[in-house]
Short mmCIF file of C-alpha atoms in Angstrom, two decimals:
data_model
loop_
_atom_site.label_atom_id
_atom_site.label_comp_id
_atom_site.label_asym_id
_atom_site.label_seq_id
_atom_site.Cartn_x
_atom_site.Cartn_y
_atom_site.Cartn_z
CA UNK A 22 22.33 0.29 -16.86
CA UNK A 23 19.17 -0.40 -14.86
CA UNK A 24 20.98 0.41 -11.62
CA UNK A 25 22.31 3.67 -12.97
CA UNK A 26 18.92 4.51 -14.31
CA UNK A 27 17.27 3.80 -10.90
CA UNK A 28 19.82 5.98 -9.01
CA UNK A 29 19.19 8.79 -11.60
CA UNK A 30 15.42 8.42 -11.18
CA UNK A 31 15.63 8.55 -7.43
CA UNK A 32 18.33 11.36 -7.25
CA UNK A 33 16.08 13.60 -9.34
CA UNK A 34 13.91 14.39 -6.26
CA UNK A 35 16.95 15.21 -4.15
CA UNK A 36 20.44 13.86 -4.72
CA UNK A 37 21.02 13.79 -0.99
CA UNK A 38 18.52 10.93 -0.71
CA UNK A 39 20.96 8.72 -2.60
CA UNK A 40 23.21 8.61 0.44
CA UNK A 41 20.51 6.98 2.56
CA UNK A 42 19.61 4.26 0.00
CA UNK A 43 23.33 3.57 -0.53
CA UNK A 44 23.84 3.18 3.16
CA UNK A 45 20.97 0.80 3.53
CA UNK A 46 22.11 -1.23 0.57
CA UNK A 47 25.67 -1.42 1.69
CA UNK A 48 24.95 -2.31 5.29
CA UNK A 49 22.32 -5.00 4.52
CA UNK A 50 24.40 -6.52 1.75
CA UNK A 51 27.44 -7.13 4.12
CA UNK A 52 25.25 -8.15 7.09
CA UNK A 53 23.34 -10.74 5.03
CA UNK A 54 26.59 -11.97 3.57
CA UNK A 55 28.16 -12.40 6.93
CA UNK A 56 25.04 -14.04 8.34
CA UNK A 57 25.16 -16.54 5.53
CA UNK A 58 28.65 -17.63 6.48
CA UNK A 59 28.04 -17.51 10.28
CA UNK A 60 26.91 -20.57 12.23
CA UNK A 61 27.01 -19.07 15.81
CA UNK A 62 23.32 -18.06 16.70
CA UNK A 63 24.41 -15.26 19.01
CA UNK A 64 26.64 -13.54 16.33
CA UNK A 65 23.88 -13.95 13.83
CA UNK A 66 21.52 -12.15 16.22
CA UNK A 67 23.94 -9.34 16.70
CA UNK A 68 24.24 -9.02 12.91
CA UNK A 69 20.48 -8.97 12.59
CA UNK A 70 20.32 -6.28 15.23
CA UNK A 71 22.67 -4.13 13.24
CA UNK A 72 20.37 -4.28 10.17
CA UNK A 73 17.31 -3.47 12.35
CA UNK A 74 18.85 -0.64 14.16
CA UNK A 75 20.15 0.95 10.98
CA UNK A 76 17.00 0.61 8.96
CA UNK A 77 14.51 1.42 11.64
CA UNK A 78 16.77 4.14 13.15
CA UNK A 79 16.85 5.97 9.80
CA UNK A 80 13.03 5.47 9.24
CA UNK A 81 12.40 6.67 12.76
CA UNK A 82 14.52 9.67 12.62
CA UNK A 83 13.47 11.05 9.27
CA UNK A 84 9.81 10.10 9.48
CA UNK A 85 8.86 10.24 13.17
CA UNK A 86 11.26 12.52 15.06
CA UNK A 87 9.06 15.60 14.86
CA UNK A 88 5.89 13.57 15.51
CA UNK A 89 7.21 12.14 18.75
CA UNK A 90 8.86 15.43 19.76
CA UNK A 91 5.51 17.31 19.17
CA UNK A 92 3.62 14.59 21.11
CA UNK A 93 6.00 14.73 24.07
CA UNK A 94 5.71 18.58 23.96
CA UNK A 95 1.89 18.37 24.09
CA UNK A 96 1.95 15.76 26.88
CA UNK A 97 4.26 17.81 29.06
CA UNK A 98 2.25 20.90 28.43
CA UNK A 99 -0.94 19.10 29.47
CA UNK A 100 0.75 18.01 32.69
CA UNK A 101 1.55 21.72 33.51
CA UNK A 102 5.11 21.93 32.35
CA UNK A 103 6.35 24.61 29.92
CA UNK A 104 8.88 22.78 27.66
CA UNK A 105 10.49 24.55 24.77
CA UNK A 106 9.40 23.10 21.37
CA UNK A 107 11.97 20.99 19.56
CA UNK A 108 11.41 20.92 15.82
CA UNK A 109 13.96 19.94 13.15
CA UNK A 110 13.65 20.82 9.48
CA UNK A 111 13.78 17.22 8.21
CA UNK A 112 13.11 16.44 4.53
CA UNK A 113 11.43 13.04 4.36
CA UNK A 114 13.19 10.99 1.67
CA UNK A 115 10.73 9.75 -1.07
CA UNK A 116 9.88 6.06 -0.71
CA UNK A 117 11.84 5.40 2.46
CA UNK A 118 9.10 3.32 4.00
CA UNK A 119 8.96 1.13 1.05
CA UNK A 120 12.71 0.44 0.34
CA UNK A 121 13.33 0.11 4.11
CA UNK A 122 10.84 -2.73 4.40
CA UNK A 123 12.04 -4.31 1.21
CA UNK A 124 15.65 -4.48 2.28
CA UNK A 125 14.61 -5.53 5.86
CA UNK A 126 12.70 -8.52 4.39
CA UNK A 127 15.97 -9.63 2.74
CA UNK A 128 18.06 -9.65 5.93
CA UNK A 129 15.20 -11.15 8.01
CA UNK A 130 14.87 -14.03 5.47
CA UNK A 131 18.61 -14.63 5.52
CA UNK A 132 18.51 -14.58 9.34
CA UNK A 133 15.72 -17.15 9.41
CA UNK A 134 17.74 -19.27 6.86
CA UNK A 135 14.88 -19.07 4.38
CA UNK A 136 17.16 -17.34 1.83
CA UNK A 137 20.65 -17.64 0.69
CA UNK A 138 22.44 -14.20 0.51
CA UNK A 139 23.58 -13.01 -2.90
CA UNK A 140 27.27 -12.46 -3.42
CA UNK A 141 26.60 -9.98 -6.37
CA UNK A 142 26.45 -6.51 -4.86
CA UNK A 143 25.07 -4.95 -8.09
CA UNK A 144 22.20 -7.40 -8.26
CA UNK A 145 21.33 -6.67 -4.63
CA UNK A 146 21.68 -2.87 -5.21
CA UNK A 147 19.23 -3.14 -8.14
CA UNK A 148 16.71 -5.28 -5.96
CA UNK A 149 16.71 -2.36 -3.35
CA UNK A 150 16.46 0.49 -5.85
CA UNK A 151 14.62 -0.87 -8.96
CA UNK A 152 13.03 2.29 -10.28
CA UNK A 153 9.45 1.20 -11.28
CA UNK A 154 8.56 0.26 -7.70
CA UNK A 155 11.14 2.09 -5.75
CA UNK A 156 9.07 5.02 -4.33
CA UNK A 157 5.70 3.42 -3.75
CA UNK A 158 5.87 -0.32 -4.13
CA UNK A 159 4.86 -3.01 -4.42
CA UNK A 160 7.23 -4.17 -1.66
CA UNK A 161 9.03 -7.04 -3.32
CA UNK A 162 10.67 -9.95 -1.73
CA UNK A 163 14.21 -10.97 -2.53
CA UNK A 164 13.09 -14.55 -3.27
CA UNK A 165 10.89 -13.12 -6.07
CA UNK A 166 12.86 -10.28 -7.59
CA UNK A 167 16.47 -11.30 -7.08
CA UNK A 168 16.22 -14.26 -9.39
CA UNK A 169 14.62 -12.18 -12.09
CA UNK A 170 17.54 -9.69 -11.83
CA UNK A 171 20.16 -12.41 -11.78
CA UNK A 172 18.75 -14.53 -14.62
CA UNK A 173 18.61 -13.52 -18.35
CA UNK A 174 15.37 -11.93 -19.34
CA UNK A 175 13.45 -12.24 -22.51
CA UNK A 176 10.69 -9.73 -23.35
CA UNK A 177 7.89 -11.23 -25.40
CA UNK A 178 5.40 -9.17 -27.45
CA UNK A 179 2.64 -10.58 -25.31
CA UNK A 180 4.30 -9.36 -22.08
CA UNK A 181 5.20 -5.95 -23.58
CA UNK A 182 1.57 -5.60 -24.76
CA UNK A 183 0.36 -6.57 -21.35
CA UNK A 184 2.70 -3.99 -19.84
CA UNK A 185 1.31 -1.18 -22.13
CA UNK A 186 -2.24 -2.08 -21.12
CA UNK A 187 -1.27 -2.00 -17.35
CA UNK A 188 0.47 1.38 -17.82
CA UNK A 189 -2.60 2.81 -19.63
CA UNK A 190 -5.09 1.56 -17.01
CA UNK A 191 -2.77 2.97 -14.32
CA UNK A 192 -2.73 6.39 -16.01
CA UNK A 193 -6.47 6.49 -16.36
CA UNK A 194 -6.87 5.59 -12.67
CA UNK A 195 -4.50 8.34 -11.71
CA UNK A 196 -4.96 11.37 -13.90
CA UNK A 197 -8.51 10.87 -14.97
CA UNK A 198 -10.15 9.38 -11.89
CA UNK A 199 -7.98 10.16 -8.88
CA UNK A 200 -6.96 13.67 -9.94
CA UNK A 201 -10.47 14.43 -11.13
CA UNK A 202 -11.88 13.60 -7.71
CA UNK A 203 -9.17 15.25 -5.56
CA UNK A 204 -10.55 18.84 -5.85
CA UNK A 205 -13.95 17.77 -4.58
CA UNK A 206 -12.49 15.75 -1.67
CA UNK A 207 -10.13 18.51 -0.70
CA UNK A 208 -12.85 21.18 -0.75
CA UNK A 209 -14.86 19.24 1.92
CA UNK A 210 -11.97 18.16 4.09
CA UNK A 211 -10.50 21.65 4.15
CA UNK A 212 -13.83 23.21 4.94
CA UNK A 213 -14.64 24.46 8.36
CA UNK A 214 -18.10 23.14 8.90
CA UNK A 215 -19.39 20.93 6.04
CA UNK A 216 -22.74 19.09 6.24
CA UNK A 217 -22.97 15.45 7.04
CA UNK A 218 -24.08 14.71 3.47
CA UNK A 219 -21.04 16.52 1.95
CA UNK A 220 -18.78 14.56 4.32
CA UNK A 221 -20.39 11.27 3.43
CA UNK A 222 -20.06 11.87 -0.40
CA UNK A 223 -16.48 13.24 0.04
CA UNK A 224 -15.50 10.10 1.96
CA UNK A 225 -17.01 7.70 -0.65
CA UNK A 226 -15.14 9.73 -3.25
CA UNK A 227 -11.90 9.51 -1.26
CA UNK A 228 -12.23 5.77 -1.08
CA UNK A 229 -12.27 5.68 -4.92
CA UNK A 230 -9.53 8.38 -5.12
CA UNK A 231 -7.06 6.59 -2.93
CA UNK A 232 -7.72 3.17 -4.59
CA UNK A 233 -7.24 4.60 -8.05
CA UNK A 234 -4.15 6.77 -7.03
CA UNK A 235 -2.36 3.91 -5.27
CA UNK A 236 -3.40 0.94 -7.57
CA UNK A 237 -2.81 3.22 -10.52
CA UNK A 238 0.91 3.73 -9.45
CA UNK A 239 1.15 -0.02 -9.00
CA UNK A 240 -0.26 -0.75 -12.38
CA UNK A 241 2.24 1.73 -13.96
CA UNK A 242 5.11 0.11 -11.98
CA UNK A 243 4.04 -3.42 -13.02
CA UNK A 244 3.54 -2.34 -16.52
CA UNK A 245 6.94 -0.74 -16.96
CA UNK A 246 8.58 -3.71 -15.27
CA UNK A 247 6.82 -6.06 -17.65
CA UNK A 248 8.10 -4.13 -20.66
CA UNK A 249 11.65 -4.55 -19.26
CA UNK A 250 11.17 -8.32 -18.65
CA UNK A 251 10.32 -8.29 -14.97
CA UNK A 252 7.15 -9.67 -13.27
CA UNK A 253 6.31 -7.75 -10.13
CA UNK A 254 3.82 -9.08 -7.72
CA UNK A 255 0.16 -8.15 -7.76
CA UNK A 256 -0.62 -5.61 -5.13
CA UNK A 257 -4.42 -5.02 -5.51
CA UNK A 258 -7.16 -7.56 -6.28
CA UNK A 259 -10.43 -5.47 -6.55
CA UNK A 260 -10.49 -4.65 -2.80
CA UNK A 261 -13.83 -3.05 -2.83
CA UNK A 262 -15.37 -6.40 -3.81
CA UNK A 263 -14.57 -7.68 -0.35
CA UNK A 264 -17.29 -8.59 2.15
CA UNK A 265 -15.24 -8.60 5.41
CA UNK A 266 -12.00 -7.10 6.81
CA UNK A 267 -10.01 -10.35 6.42
CA UNK A 268 -10.90 -10.56 2.69
CA UNK A 269 -10.24 -6.82 2.28
CA UNK A 270 -6.60 -7.16 3.52
CA UNK A 271 -6.24 -10.16 1.17
CA UNK A 272 -6.98 -7.78 -1.63
CA UNK A 273 -5.68 -4.33 -0.55
CA UNK A 274 -1.90 -3.47 -0.68
CA UNK A 275 -1.16 -7.24 -0.68
CA UNK A 276 2.71 -6.57 -0.48
CA UNK A 277 2.35 -4.57 2.76
CA UNK A 278 -0.29 -6.79 4.36
CA UNK A 279 1.74 -9.93 3.70
CA UNK A 280 4.93 -8.14 5.03
CA UNK A 281 3.22 -7.22 8.21
CA UNK A 282 1.96 -10.78 8.50
CA UNK A 283 5.22 -12.52 7.96
CA UNK A 284 7.71 -10.11 9.62
CA UNK A 285 5.54 -8.50 12.41
CA UNK A 286 2.43 -10.54 13.22
CA UNK A 287 4.27 -13.87 13.15
CA UNK A 288 7.19 -12.44 15.02
CA UNK A 289 4.90 -11.26 17.83
CA UNK A 290 3.58 -14.79 18.13
CA UNK A 291 0.80 -14.83 15.66
CA UNK A 292 -2.01 -17.11 16.59
CA UNK A 293 0.25 -19.67 18.41
CA UNK A 294 -0.28 -18.51 21.96
CA UNK A 295 -3.89 -18.43 22.47
CA UNK A 296 -6.99 -16.41 21.50
CA UNK A 297 -6.39 -13.29 23.47
CA UNK A 298 -2.73 -12.99 22.43
CA UNK A 299 -3.80 -13.42 18.87
CA UNK A 300 -6.13 -10.56 19.25
CA UNK A 301 -3.33 -8.47 20.84
CA UNK A 302 -0.93 -9.37 18.06
CA UNK A 303 -3.61 -8.41 15.39
CA UNK A 304 -4.18 -5.00 17.08
CA UNK A 305 -0.45 -4.21 17.53
CA UNK A 306 0.31 -5.16 13.91
CA UNK A 307 -2.43 -2.92 12.50
CA UNK A 308 -1.66 -0.06 14.84
CA UNK A 309 2.09 -0.12 13.78
CA UNK A 310 0.80 -0.58 10.13
CA UNK A 311 -1.25 2.68 10.56
CA UNK A 312 1.80 4.45 11.96
CA UNK A 313 3.86 3.27 9.06
CA UNK A 314 1.50 5.15 6.84
CA UNK A 315 2.16 8.52 8.46
CA UNK A 316 3.50 10.34 11.56
CA UNK A 317 0.08 11.46 12.85
CA UNK A 318 -2.31 10.21 15.49
CA UNK A 319 -5.20 9.86 12.94
CA UNK A 320 -3.12 7.33 11.13
CA UNK A 321 -2.65 5.45 14.46
CA UNK A 322 -6.40 5.62 14.82
CA UNK A 323 -6.93 4.20 11.39
CA UNK A 324 -4.65 1.39 12.17
CA UNK A 325 -6.46 0.71 15.45
CA UNK A 326 -9.82 0.76 13.60
CA UNK A 327 -8.45 -1.90 11.12
CA UNK A 328 -7.14 -3.99 13.91
CA UNK A 329 -10.51 -3.83 15.72
CA UNK A 330 -12.34 -4.95 12.50
CA UNK A 331 -9.91 -7.87 12.06
CA UNK A 332 -10.23 -8.91 15.78
CA UNK A 333 -14.00 -8.75 15.76
CA UNK A 334 -14.19 -10.73 12.61
CA UNK A 335 -11.81 -13.38 13.87
CA UNK A 336 -13.67 -13.65 17.10
CA UNK A 337 -16.97 -14.11 15.30
CA UNK A 338 -15.78 -16.30 12.41
CA UNK A 339 -12.47 -17.72 13.22
CA UNK A 340 -9.87 -18.17 10.46
CA UNK A 341 -12.32 -18.38 7.65
CA UNK A 342 -11.30 -16.74 4.40
CA UNK A 343 -7.85 -18.15 3.49
CA UNK A 344 -4.43 -16.69 3.76
CA UNK A 345 -3.05 -13.44 2.40
CA UNK A 346 -2.30 -13.78 -1.35
CA UNK A 347 1.04 -12.94 -2.81
CA UNK A 348 0.22 -14.02 -6.35
CA UNK A 349 2.28 -12.46 -9.13
CA UNK A 350 0.04 -12.69 -12.24
CA UNK A 351 -2.35 -15.52 -11.52
CA UNK A 352 -5.79 -15.08 -10.27
CA UNK A 353 -8.47 -16.95 -8.29
CA UNK A 354 -11.62 -16.77 -10.21
CA UNK A 355 -14.62 -17.07 -7.90
CA UNK A 356 -17.80 -18.13 -9.67
CA UNK A 357 -20.61 -17.98 -7.14
CA UNK A 358 -24.05 -19.16 -7.98
CA UNK A 359 -26.39 -16.59 -9.24
CA UNK A 360 -28.68 -17.20 -6.26
CA UNK A 361 -25.90 -16.04 -4.01
CA UNK A 362 -25.21 -12.87 -6.15
CA UNK A 363 -27.70 -10.50 -4.50
CA UNK A 364 -26.58 -11.56 -1.01
CA UNK A 365 -22.93 -10.96 -1.83
CA UNK A 366 -23.72 -7.55 -3.53
CA UNK A 367 -25.51 -6.55 -0.36
CA UNK A 368 -22.56 -7.60 1.78
CA UNK A 369 -20.12 -5.77 -0.55
CA UNK A 370 -22.13 -2.54 -0.34
CA UNK A 371 -22.40 -2.75 3.49
CA UNK A 372 -18.79 -3.51 4.04
CA UNK A 373 -17.88 -0.63 1.73
CA UNK A 374 -19.48 1.69 4.30
CA UNK A 375 -17.34 0.15 7.03
CA UNK A 376 -14.08 0.61 4.91
CA UNK A 377 -15.18 4.21 4.01
CA UNK A 378 -15.36 5.24 7.63
CA UNK A 379 -11.77 4.01 7.94
CA UNK A 380 -10.79 6.24 4.96
CA UNK A 381 -12.25 9.20 6.94
CA UNK A 382 -9.81 8.50 9.70
CA UNK A 383 -7.04 8.21 7.11
CA UNK A 384 -7.89 11.35 5.22
CA UNK A 385 -8.68 13.66 8.12
CA UNK A 386 -6.31 16.37 9.02
CA UNK A 387 -6.40 15.61 12.80
CA UNK A 388 -8.27 13.60 15.39
CA UNK A 389 -10.34 16.81 16.20
CA UNK A 390 -11.54 16.78 12.62
CA UNK A 391 -12.37 13.05 12.86
CA UNK A 392 -14.55 13.73 15.84
CA UNK A 393 -16.34 16.78 14.14
CA UNK A 394 -16.88 14.79 10.89
CA UNK A 395 -18.13 11.71 12.68
CA UNK A 396 -20.65 13.83 14.72
CA UNK A 397 -21.88 15.47 11.46
CA UNK A 398 -22.48 12.06 9.76
CA UNK A 399 -24.31 10.78 12.83
CA UNK A 400 -26.68 13.81 12.65
CA UNK A 401 -27.10 13.42 8.87
CA UNK A 402 -30.43 14.85 7.55
CA UNK A 403 -31.77 13.63 4.24
CA UNK A 404 -32.56 17.26 3.38
CA UNK A 405 -28.83 17.96 3.28
CA UNK A 406 -28.57 16.09 0.02
CA UNK A 407 -30.65 18.88 -1.61
CA UNK A 408 -28.10 21.51 -0.66
CA UNK A 409 -24.79 19.86 -1.26
CA UNK A 410 -21.67 22.14 -1.50
CA UNK A 411 -19.34 19.50 -2.71
CA UNK A 412 -17.90 20.46 -6.24
CA UNK A 413 -19.19 18.25 -9.05
CA UNK A 414 -16.93 15.78 -10.68
CA UNK A 415 -15.88 16.33 -14.35
CA UNK A 416 -17.87 14.29 -16.80
CA UNK A 417 -14.86 12.20 -18.00
CA UNK A 418 -14.04 11.31 -14.39
CA UNK A 419 -17.69 9.98 -13.81
CA UNK A 420 -17.45 8.00 -17.12
CA UNK A 421 -14.00 6.63 -16.19
CA UNK A 422 -15.34 5.56 -12.73
CA UNK A 423 -18.21 3.60 -14.44
CA UNK A 424 -15.72 1.97 -16.85
CA UNK A 425 -13.49 1.05 -14.01
CA UNK A 426 -16.32 -0.61 -12.13
CA UNK A 427 -17.05 -2.76 -15.18
CA UNK A 428 -13.26 -3.39 -15.74
CA UNK A 429 -12.79 -4.63 -12.23
CA UNK A 430 -15.97 -6.70 -12.32
CA UNK A 431 -14.65 -8.50 -15.50
CA UNK A 432 -11.31 -9.07 -13.91
CA UNK A 433 -13.06 -10.44 -10.80
CA UNK A 434 -15.05 -12.77 -12.92
CA UNK A 435 -12.58 -13.88 -15.64
CA UNK A 436 -9.12 -12.87 -14.53
CA UNK A 437 -6.71 -9.92 -15.43
CA UNK A 438 -6.34 -10.86 -19.11
CA UNK A 439 -9.93 -11.47 -19.84
CA UNK A 440 -9.61 -9.45 -23.15
CA UNK A 441 -6.76 -11.68 -24.50
CA UNK A 442 -9.17 -14.08 -26.38
CA UNK A 443 -11.22 -11.34 -27.92
CA UNK A 444 -11.19 -10.76 -31.65
CA UNK A 445 -8.69 -8.27 -32.98
CA UNK A 446 -11.37 -5.75 -33.79
CA UNK A 447 -12.79 -5.82 -30.29
CA UNK A 448 -9.37 -5.44 -28.64
CA UNK A 449 -8.55 -2.70 -31.05
CA UNK A 450 -11.79 -0.95 -29.96
CA UNK A 451 -10.96 -1.53 -26.32
CA UNK A 452 -7.46 -0.08 -26.70
CA UNK A 453 -8.78 2.96 -28.70
CA UNK A 454 -11.38 3.62 -26.01
CA UNK A 455 -8.65 3.60 -23.28
CA UNK A 456 -6.40 6.00 -25.23
CA UNK A 457 -9.43 8.30 -25.98
CA UNK A 458 -10.45 8.25 -22.30
CA UNK A 459 -6.91 9.08 -21.18
CA UNK A 460 -6.37 11.79 -23.77
CA UNK A 461 -9.61 13.63 -23.22
CA UNK A 462 -10.26 12.89 -19.60
CA UNK A 463 -6.96 13.91 -18.13
CA UNK A 464 -7.44 16.78 -15.70
CA UNK A 465 -5.14 19.75 -15.35
CA UNK A 466 -5.44 19.71 -11.61
CA UNK A 467 -2.78 17.03 -11.13
CA UNK A 468 -1.38 16.02 -7.73
CA UNK A 469 1.43 13.89 -6.54
CA UNK A 470 0.72 10.31 -5.74
CA UNK A 471 -0.74 10.00 -2.25
CA UNK A 472 1.63 7.26 -1.16
CA UNK A 473 4.68 9.33 -2.01
CA UNK A 474 4.28 10.88 1.48
CA UNK A 475 4.77 7.44 3.10
#
């Protein structure tokens, strides 16, 4: 039933997309099954190559063909040639980047002998296409999700209630905060010559928008899954409370950052071959991670910027900060001394500015706009704040942002179920407030989830 529901859900965008996901599912199922029975290392490498070629070939064609064709055309034109443009009308399948990485992780784990392949085709098909997280993650591992599919599930009232709260917070993040912010951000980034103050405010707002948009989808996905008896991995851990780039990537899009670490960074050599090759591997991983986000040079620039931050941080501080977390519902609860609170708060605010400039690279329409906006910010005049042109946010959106800041602070301090021990009346007031904020704060200027384009 869940498999049929997932295919109906995905086919609702475009029924032709079903052919691609069925192709990926079928090929990787049989490749992994054969690798599990094969002892010859050369044959296993050939089988792994089949999976890599098929998955990355489909992703490359549908997502990057026009990007590379246009880039080659521009390069040849700059060299004095006059090539004819080659553009194909390619519809990008929704979620292809997510389910491609998910099914690839399965075959790579089988190839590395870290996982036994499943013989149940329906279980594997549901792992690839499970509808709550199919189109925008989190990118689940087979070792986590396949056992939950294969084993009997029991939905408790506590888990169902937790799922409802997750869905509600996700909806508030998306349709009250992210969609409420979007018109203000779009107005500045689509403007021809905004002031430095407008760009700065719009970029701060976009940092909030993309967090609420993406983590909101993840909350909804995890909430729906919990109501069905599944426990998807945690994908965000209050990322704007980070104080350095390493910590940020321990908290932001955890399923992708851990995927890049385990299947790209480590495959390139990780930190095993000396300091300079470690820096090279960090840069290559993040540049490719930027390209994964979109077929445009400003995404490559964003990836390079993130790689530079990680490289500089590692050069200065080594491997401090721990490993990437892939926790599912647990939480580390840091309890710093109050004497260190002011220092940490200052570090959080300062590093948020560093992250926000990265979001300027991410949100920009082109590299030319990146240059223009950067120059405007560098020539920022305090007087510009008195003549802002950025549209004001709706009052419910501002209220929801304040509530979200408090919510995340409580989760950071006490864990994701901090409210579980409250008296019934207090929890009732909390739930009523959430419903009220959702019902009266929802904006009519709705937009698609940002990560659907990836």
